[in-house]
């Protein structure tokens, strides 16, 4: 994704990022409550998808949920609806504090390579809006020099919904994001920016292979844990690489193509096959195990892992016989 700064409009897509600090010991009750919320939102005009992200290991017990709508007025109707207000009232006892939310109106569609995003909302000082925008442009130029940076979008306040400015920036790995967040350059920029904004809040959204785990509208109610993602990707990647190596790789070597170029061509083909053919097939076959809302019991977790391990063994035997 190329770096960009966007301003939303009423006719553009709209997203709300909600973060909720769940009380210790209330996780299962929260999951059931969130499922009711997710079912309710599907009945509203313009609803496109829900994504749910569990807390990072070792961090606060903060769950992030993303709701996507076609237009900001449709999102606003959901946020103000009696249905949502009633559900929020019912779930009040599950949280340490009132849930926080950031509304993103407009902006470019997410790049399929996107893996980790930081969403930061700012309470800008009155009359300093243009200074704040120029400061964000300056920050973007510095971010672009950091490894793994994939893009940034700036969202103006949404009238009638929220008065905060929101910036979302993306990196290819959590390590690269943390490198930027802990950098001296960012610390210097924050000191300068305090002149333009009063407070800010940050949320992390991310997953190691999230671009390969999108299950379709209304289905994406959580990204699989990293260990399941890694197992599923390996299940598709290993036979893909082996077949390409035995076919295209041999043909390229016989044609005298240099090894580095042959490797590049092989990687290009394998990534394309994974993204548009193999991973959708694996996702469909293993949805019962990958989707958090389906894999609720230990029995399902074990059965899915055992099935993947069995597939590994069969593939190893097959290619041992072939080669």
CSV table of C-alpha atoms in Angstrom, one decimal:
chain,number,residue,atom,x,y,z
A,1,UNK,CA,0.0,0.0,0.0
A,2,UNK,CA,1.3,3.4,-0.9
A,3,UNK,CA,1.5,6.1,1.7
A,4,UNK,CA,-1.6,8.3,1.7
A,5,UNK,CA,-3.6,10.8,3.8
A,6,UNK,CA,-7.3,10.6,3.3
A,7,UNK,CA,-10.4,12.7,4.2
A,8,UNK,CA,-13.7,10.9,4.4
A,9,UNK,CA,-17.0,11.9,2.9
A,10,UNK,CA,-20.5,10.9,3.7
A,11,UNK,CA,-20.7,8.7,0.6
A,12,UNK,CA,-17.5,6.7,1.3
A,13,UNK,CA,-17.0,3.5,3.3
A,14,UNK,CA,-17.0,3.8,7.0
A,15,UNK,CA,-15.4,1.8,9.8
A,16,UNK,CA,-15.6,2.0,13.6
A,17,UNK,CA,-12.8,0.5,15.7
A,18,UNK,CA,-14.0,-0.4,19.2
A,19,UNK,CA,-11.7,-1.3,22.0
A,20,UNK,CA,-13.0,-2.9,25.2
A,21,UNK,CA,-11.0,-3.8,28.4
A,22,UNK,CA,-12.7,-7.0,29.6
A,23,UNK,CA,-12.7,-7.8,33.3
A,24,UNK,CA,-10.5,-10.7,34.3
A,25,UNK,CA,-12.5,-13.9,34.5
A,26,UNK,CA,-15.3,-12.5,32.3
A,27,UNK,CA,-13.8,-13.5,28.9
A,28,UNK,CA,-16.2,-16.3,28.1
A,29,UNK,CA,-19.2,-14.1,29.0
A,30,UNK,CA,-17.8,-11.3,26.9
A,31,UNK,CA,-17.4,-13.6,23.9
A,32,UNK,CA,-21.0,-14.7,24.1
A,33,UNK,CA,-22.1,-11.0,24.5
A,34,UNK,CA,-20.0,-10.0,21.5
A,35,UNK,CA,-21.5,-12.7,19.4
A,36,UNK,CA,-25.0,-11.3,20.1
A,37,UNK,CA,-23.7,-7.9,19.1
A,38,UNK,CA,-22.2,-9.3,15.9
A,39,UNK,CA,-25.5,-11.0,15.0
A,40,UNK,CA,-27.5,-7.8,15.7
A,41,UNK,CA,-25.3,-5.5,13.5
A,42,UNK,CA,-25.8,-7.8,10.4
A,43,UNK,CA,-29.4,-6.7,10.2
A,44,UNK,CA,-28.5,-3.0,9.6
A,45,UNK,CA,-28.3,-1.4,6.2
A,46,UNK,CA,-24.8,-1.0,4.7
A,47,UNK,CA,-23.2,-3.6,7.0
A,48,UNK,CA,-20.2,-5.3,5.3
A,49,UNK,CA,-18.1,-7.2,7.8
A,50,UNK,CA,-17.0,-7.6,11.4
A,51,UNK,CA,-13.5,-8.4,12.6
A,52,UNK,CA,-12.6,-9.3,16.2
A,53,UNK,CA,-9.0,-9.2,17.6
A,54,UNK,CA,-8.2,-10.8,21.0
A,55,UNK,CA,-5.6,-9.2,23.3
A,56,UNK,CA,-1.9,-9.5,22.6
A,57,UNK,CA,-0.1,-12.0,24.8
A,58,UNK,CA,1.1,-10.3,28.0
A,59,UNK,CA,-0.8,-7.1,27.3
A,60,UNK,CA,-4.0,-5.6,28.8
A,61,UNK,CA,-7.1,-7.7,28.5
A,62,UNK,CA,-8.3,-5.4,25.7
A,63,UNK,CA,-10.4,-6.8,22.9
A,64,UNK,CA,-10.7,-4.8,19.6
A,65,UNK,CA,-13.7,-5.2,17.3
A,66,UNK,CA,-14.0,-3.6,13.9
A,67,UNK,CA,-17.4,-3.0,12.2
A,68,UNK,CA,-17.3,-2.0,8.5
A,69,UNK,CA,-20.2,-0.2,6.7
A,70,UNK,CA,-20.7,1.0,3.1
A,71,UNK,CA,-21.5,4.6,4.2
A,72,UNK,CA,-20.9,6.8,7.2
A,73,UNK,CA,-24.6,7.6,7.6
A,74,UNK,CA,-25.4,3.8,7.8
A,75,UNK,CA,-22.7,3.4,10.4
A,76,UNK,CA,-24.1,6.3,12.3
A,77,UNK,CA,-27.5,4.7,12.3
A,78,UNK,CA,-26.0,1.6,13.9
A,79,UNK,CA,-24.1,3.5,16.5
A,80,UNK,CA,-27.2,5.4,17.6
A,81,UNK,CA,-29.6,2.6,17.3
A,82,UNK,CA,-31.7,1.4,20.3
A,83,UNK,CA,-30.5,-2.1,19.6
A,84,UNK,CA,-26.9,-1.2,20.2
A,85,UNK,CA,-27.6,1.0,23.2
A,86,UNK,CA,-29.5,-1.9,24.8
A,87,UNK,CA,-26.7,-4.3,24.2
A,88,UNK,CA,-24.1,-1.9,25.6
A,89,UNK,CA,-26.3,-1.5,28.7
A,90,UNK,CA,-26.5,-5.3,29.1
A,91,UNK,CA,-22.7,-5.8,28.7
A,92,UNK,CA,-21.7,-2.9,31.0
A,93,UNK,CA,-20.7,-5.2,33.8
A,94,UNK,CA,-18.1,-7.1,31.6
A,95,UNK,CA,-15.8,-4.1,31.2
A,96,UNK,CA,-13.3,-2.2,33.4
A,97,UNK,CA,-14.4,1.1,31.8
A,98,UNK,CA,-16.5,2.5,29.0
A,99,UNK,CA,-15.5,1.0,25.6
A,100,UNK,CA,-13.6,3.4,23.4
A,101,UNK,CA,-14.3,3.9,19.7
A,102,UNK,CA,-12.7,5.6,16.7
A,103,UNK,CA,-14.7,6.2,13.5
A,104,UNK,CA,-12.9,6.2,10.2
A,105,UNK,CA,-14.9,7.7,7.4
A,106,UNK,CA,-13.6,7.1,3.9
A,107,UNK,CA,-10.0,6.2,3.1
A,108,UNK,CA,-8.5,3.7,0.8
A,109,UNK,CA,-9.4,0.0,1.0
A,110,UNK,CA,-7.0,-2.1,3.1
A,111,UNK,CA,-4.1,-3.6,1.2
A,112,UNK,CA,-4.2,-7.4,1.3
A,113,UNK,CA,-0.6,-7.5,2.6
A,114,UNK,CA,-1.6,-5.5,5.7
A,115,UNK,CA,-0.7,-7.3,8.8
A,116,UNK,CA,-0.5,-4.8,11.7
A,117,UNK,CA,-2.1,-1.5,12.2
A,118,UNK,CA,-2.0,1.2,14.8
A,119,UNK,CA,-5.1,3.4,15.1
A,120,UNK,CA,-4.5,6.7,17.1
A,121,UNK,CA,-7.2,9.2,17.9
A,122,UNK,CA,-6.3,12.8,18.8
A,123,UNK,CA,-8.2,15.5,20.6
A,124,UNK,CA,-6.9,18.5,18.6
A,125,UNK,CA,-6.7,21.9,20.3
A,126,UNK,CA,-9.3,24.3,19.0
A,127,UNK,CA,-8.0,26.5,16.2
A,128,UNK,CA,-4.9,24.3,15.6
A,129,UNK,CA,-6.4,21.9,13.1
A,130,UNK,CA,-4.3,23.0,10.1
A,131,UNK,CA,-1.2,22.9,12.2
A,132,UNK,CA,-2.1,19.4,13.3
A,133,UNK,CA,-2.5,18.3,9.6
A,134,UNK,CA,0.9,19.8,8.7
A,135,UNK,CA,2.4,18.0,11.7
A,136,UNK,CA,0.9,14.7,10.5
A,137,UNK,CA,2.3,15.2,7.1
A,138,UNK,CA,5.7,15.7,8.7
A,139,UNK,CA,5.3,12.6,10.7
A,140,UNK,CA,4.4,10.6,7.6
A,141,UNK,CA,7.6,11.7,5.8
A,142,UNK,CA,9.6,10.3,8.7
A,143,UNK,CA,7.6,7.1,8.9
A,144,UNK,CA,8.2,6.4,5.3
A,145,UNK,CA,12.0,5.9,6.0
A,146,UNK,CA,11.3,3.1,8.5
A,147,UNK,CA,11.5,-0.6,7.5
A,148,UNK,CA,8.2,-2.3,6.9
A,149,UNK,CA,6.1,0.9,6.6
A,150,UNK,CA,3.1,0.2,4.4
A,151,UNK,CA,1.0,3.4,4.5
A,152,UNK,CA,-0.9,5.9,6.6
A,153,UNK,CA,-4.3,7.5,6.4
A,154,UNK,CA,-5.6,10.6,8.3
A,155,UNK,CA,-9.3,10.9,9.1
A,156,UNK,CA,-11.0,14.1,10.0
A,157,UNK,CA,-13.7,14.3,12.7
A,158,UNK,CA,-17.1,13.0,11.7
A,159,UNK,CA,-19.8,15.5,12.4
A,160,UNK,CA,-22.4,14.2,14.8
A,161,UNK,CA,-20.4,11.1,15.7
A,162,UNK,CA,-17.1,12.1,17.1
A,163,UNK,CA,-14.9,15.2,17.3
A,164,UNK,CA,-11.5,13.5,17.3
A,165,UNK,CA,-9.0,13.2,14.5
A,166,UNK,CA,-7.8,9.6,13.8
A,167,UNK,CA,-4.7,8.4,12.0
A,168,UNK,CA,-4.2,4.7,11.0
A,169,UNK,CA,-0.7,3.5,9.9
A,170,UNK,CA,0.4,0.1,8.9
A,171,UNK,CA,3.6,-2.0,9.1
A,172,UNK,CA,4.3,-5.4,7.7
A,173,UNK,CA,5.3,-6.9,11.1
A,174,UNK,CA,4.7,-6.1,14.8
A,175,UNK,CA,8.5,-5.8,15.2
A,176,UNK,CA,8.7,-3.1,12.6
A,177,UNK,CA,5.7,-1.3,14.1
A,178,UNK,CA,7.3,-1.4,17.6
A,179,UNK,CA,10.6,-0.1,16.1
A,180,UNK,CA,8.7,3.0,14.9
A,181,UNK,CA,6.7,3.4,18.1
A,182,UNK,CA,9.8,3.2,20.3
A,183,UNK,CA,12.0,5.3,18.1
A,184,UNK,CA,13.6,8.6,19.0
A,185,UNK,CA,12.2,10.2,15.9
A,186,UNK,CA,8.6,9.5,17.0
A,187,UNK,CA,9.3,10.7,20.5
A,188,UNK,CA,10.6,14.0,19.1
A,189,UNK,CA,7.5,14.3,16.9
A,190,UNK,CA,5.2,13.7,19.9
A,191,UNK,CA,6.9,16.4,21.9
A,192,UNK,CA,6.4,18.8,19.0
A,193,UNK,CA,2.8,17.6,18.4
A,194,UNK,CA,1.7,18.3,22.0
A,195,UNK,CA,1.4,21.9,20.9
A,196,UNK,CA,-1.4,20.9,18.5
A,197,UNK,CA,-3.3,18.1,20.4
A,198,UNK,CA,-4.4,17.7,24.0
A,199,UNK,CA,-4.6,13.9,24.3
A,200,UNK,CA,-4.3,10.8,22.2
A,201,UNK,CA,-5.2,7.1,22.5
A,202,UNK,CA,-3.7,4.2,20.5
A,203,UNK,CA,-5.1,0.8,19.5
A,204,UNK,CA,-3.2,-2.0,17.8
A,205,UNK,CA,-4.8,-4.3,15.3
A,206,UNK,CA,-2.8,-7.0,13.7
A,207,UNK,CA,-2.0,-10.6,12.8
A,208,UNK,CA,0.9,-12.3,11.2
A,209,UNK,CA,-0.9,-13.6,8.1
A,210,UNK,CA,-4.1,-11.6,8.2
A,211,UNK,CA,-4.2,-11.0,4.4
A,212,UNK,CA,-4.6,-14.7,3.8
A,213,UNK,CA,-7.4,-15.2,6.3
A,214,UNK,CA,-10.4,-13.2,5.1
A,215,UNK,CA,-13.5,-15.3,5.2
A,216,UNK,CA,-16.0,-13.1,3.4
A,217,UNK,CA,-18.7,-10.6,4.5
A,218,UNK,CA,-20.4,-11.5,7.7
A,219,UNK,CA,-18.1,-14.4,8.3
A,220,UNK,CA,-14.9,-12.7,9.5
A,221,UNK,CA,-15.6,-12.6,13.2
A,222,UNK,CA,-12.1,-13.1,14.3
A,223,UNK,CA,-8.7,-13.9,12.9
A,224,UNK,CA,-7.3,-17.3,13.7
A,225,UNK,CA,-4.5,-17.5,16.4
A,226,UNK,CA,-1.0,-17.2,14.9
A,227,UNK,CA,-0.2,-20.9,15.5
A,228,UNK,CA,-3.2,-22.0,13.4
A,229,UNK,CA,-2.4,-19.5,10.7
A,230,UNK,CA,1.2,-20.7,10.5
A,231,UNK,CA,0.1,-24.4,10.3
A,232,UNK,CA,-2.5,-23.6,7.6
A,233,UNK,CA,0.0,-21.5,5.5
A,234,UNK,CA,2.6,-24.3,5.7
A,235,UNK,CA,-0.1,-26.8,4.6
A,236,UNK,CA,-0.6,-24.8,1.4
A,237,UNK,CA,3.0,-23.6,0.9
A,238,UNK,CA,4.9,-26.9,1.1
A,239,UNK,CA,3.2,-28.7,-1.8
A,240,UNK,CA,3.1,-25.5,-3.8
A,241,UNK,CA,6.8,-25.0,-3.5
A,242,UNK,CA,7.6,-28.6,-4.1
A,243,UNK,CA,5.4,-28.8,-7.3
A,244,UNK,CA,6.9,-25.6,-8.7
A,245,UNK,CA,10.4,-26.7,-7.9
A,246,UNK,CA,9.8,-30.1,-9.7
A,247,UNK,CA,8.2,-28.5,-12.7
A,248,UNK,CA,8.9,-24.8,-13.3
A,249,UNK,CA,12.2,-24.9,-11.4
A,250,UNK,CA,13.6,-27.8,-13.5
A,251,UNK,CA,12.5,-26.1,-16.7
A,252,UNK,CA,14.2,-22.9,-15.7
A,253,UNK,CA,17.4,-24.6,-14.8
A,254,UNK,CA,17.4,-26.6,-18.0
A,255,UNK,CA,16.9,-23.3,-19.9
A,256,UNK,CA,20.0,-21.8,-18.2
A,257,UNK,CA,18.1,-19.3,-16.2
A,258,UNK,CA,20.3,-18.0,-13.3
A,259,UNK,CA,19.4,-19.4,-9.9
A,260,UNK,CA,18.5,-16.0,-8.3
A,261,UNK,CA,16.1,-15.2,-11.2
A,262,UNK,CA,14.6,-18.7,-11.0
A,263,UNK,CA,14.1,-18.3,-7.3
A,264,UNK,CA,12.4,-15.0,-7.8
A,265,UNK,CA,10.0,-16.4,-10.5
A,266,UNK,CA,9.2,-19.4,-8.2
A,267,UNK,CA,8.4,-17.1,-5.3
A,268,UNK,CA,6.3,-14.9,-7.5
A,269,UNK,CA,4.3,-17.9,-8.7
A,270,UNK,CA,3.9,-19.4,-5.2
A,271,UNK,CA,2.7,-16.2,-3.6
A,272,UNK,CA,0.1,-15.8,-6.4
A,273,UNK,CA,-1.1,-19.4,-6.1
A,274,UNK,CA,-1.3,-19.1,-2.3
A,275,UNK,CA,-3.2,-15.8,-2.3
A,276,UNK,CA,-5.8,-16.5,-5.0
A,277,UNK,CA,-6.1,-20.3,-5.1
A,278,UNK,CA,-4.6,-22.4,-2.3
A,279,UNK,CA,-5.3,-20.4,0.8
A,280,UNK,CA,-9.0,-19.9,-0.1
A,281,UNK,CA,-9.2,-23.7,-0.5
A,282,UNK,CA,-7.5,-24.3,2.8
A,283,UNK,CA,-9.6,-21.7,4.6
A,284,UNK,CA,-12.8,-23.3,3.3
A,285,UNK,CA,-11.7,-26.8,4.3
A,286,UNK,CA,-10.5,-25.8,7.7
A,287,UNK,CA,-13.0,-23.1,8.5
A,288,UNK,CA,-14.4,-25.3,11.3
A,289,UNK,CA,-11.0,-25.1,13.0
A,290,UNK,CA,-9.7,-21.7,11.9
A,291,UNK,CA,-12.7,-19.5,12.7
A,292,UNK,CA,-12.7,-18.6,16.4
A,293,UNK,CA,-16.6,-18.5,16.5
A,294,UNK,CA,-16.7,-22.1,15.3
A,295,UNK,CA,-13.7,-23.6,17.1
A,296,UNK,CA,-15.0,-23.2,20.6
A,297,UNK,CA,-14.1,-26.5,22.2
A,298,UNK,CA,-10.8,-28.2,23.0
A,299,UNK,CA,-11.9,-31.2,21.0
A,300,UNK,CA,-12.3,-29.1,17.8
A,301,UNK,CA,-8.8,-27.5,18.4
A,302,UNK,CA,-7.2,-30.9,18.8
A,303,UNK,CA,-9.1,-32.5,15.9
A,304,UNK,CA,-8.1,-29.7,13.5
A,305,UNK,CA,-4.5,-29.7,14.5
A,306,UNK,CA,-4.4,-33.5,14.1
A,307,UNK,CA,-6.0,-33.3,10.7
A,308,UNK,CA,-3.3,-30.8,9.5
A,309,UNK,CA,-0.5,-33.0,11.0
A,310,UNK,CA,-1.9,-35.9,9.1
A,311,UNK,CA,-1.9,-33.9,5.9
A,312,UNK,CA,1.7,-33.0,6.5
A,313,UNK,CA,2.6,-36.7,6.9
A,314,UNK,CA,0.8,-37.7,3.7
A,315,UNK,CA,2.5,-34.9,1.7
A,316,UNK,CA,5.9,-35.9,3.0
A,317,UNK,CA,5.3,-39.6,2.0
A,318,UNK,CA,4.0,-38.5,-1.4
A,319,UNK,CA,6.9,-36.3,-2.2
A,320,UNK,CA,9.4,-38.9,-0.8
A,321,UNK,CA,8.0,-41.4,-3.3
A,322,UNK,CA,8.0,-38.9,-6.2
A,323,UNK,CA,11.6,-37.6,-5.7
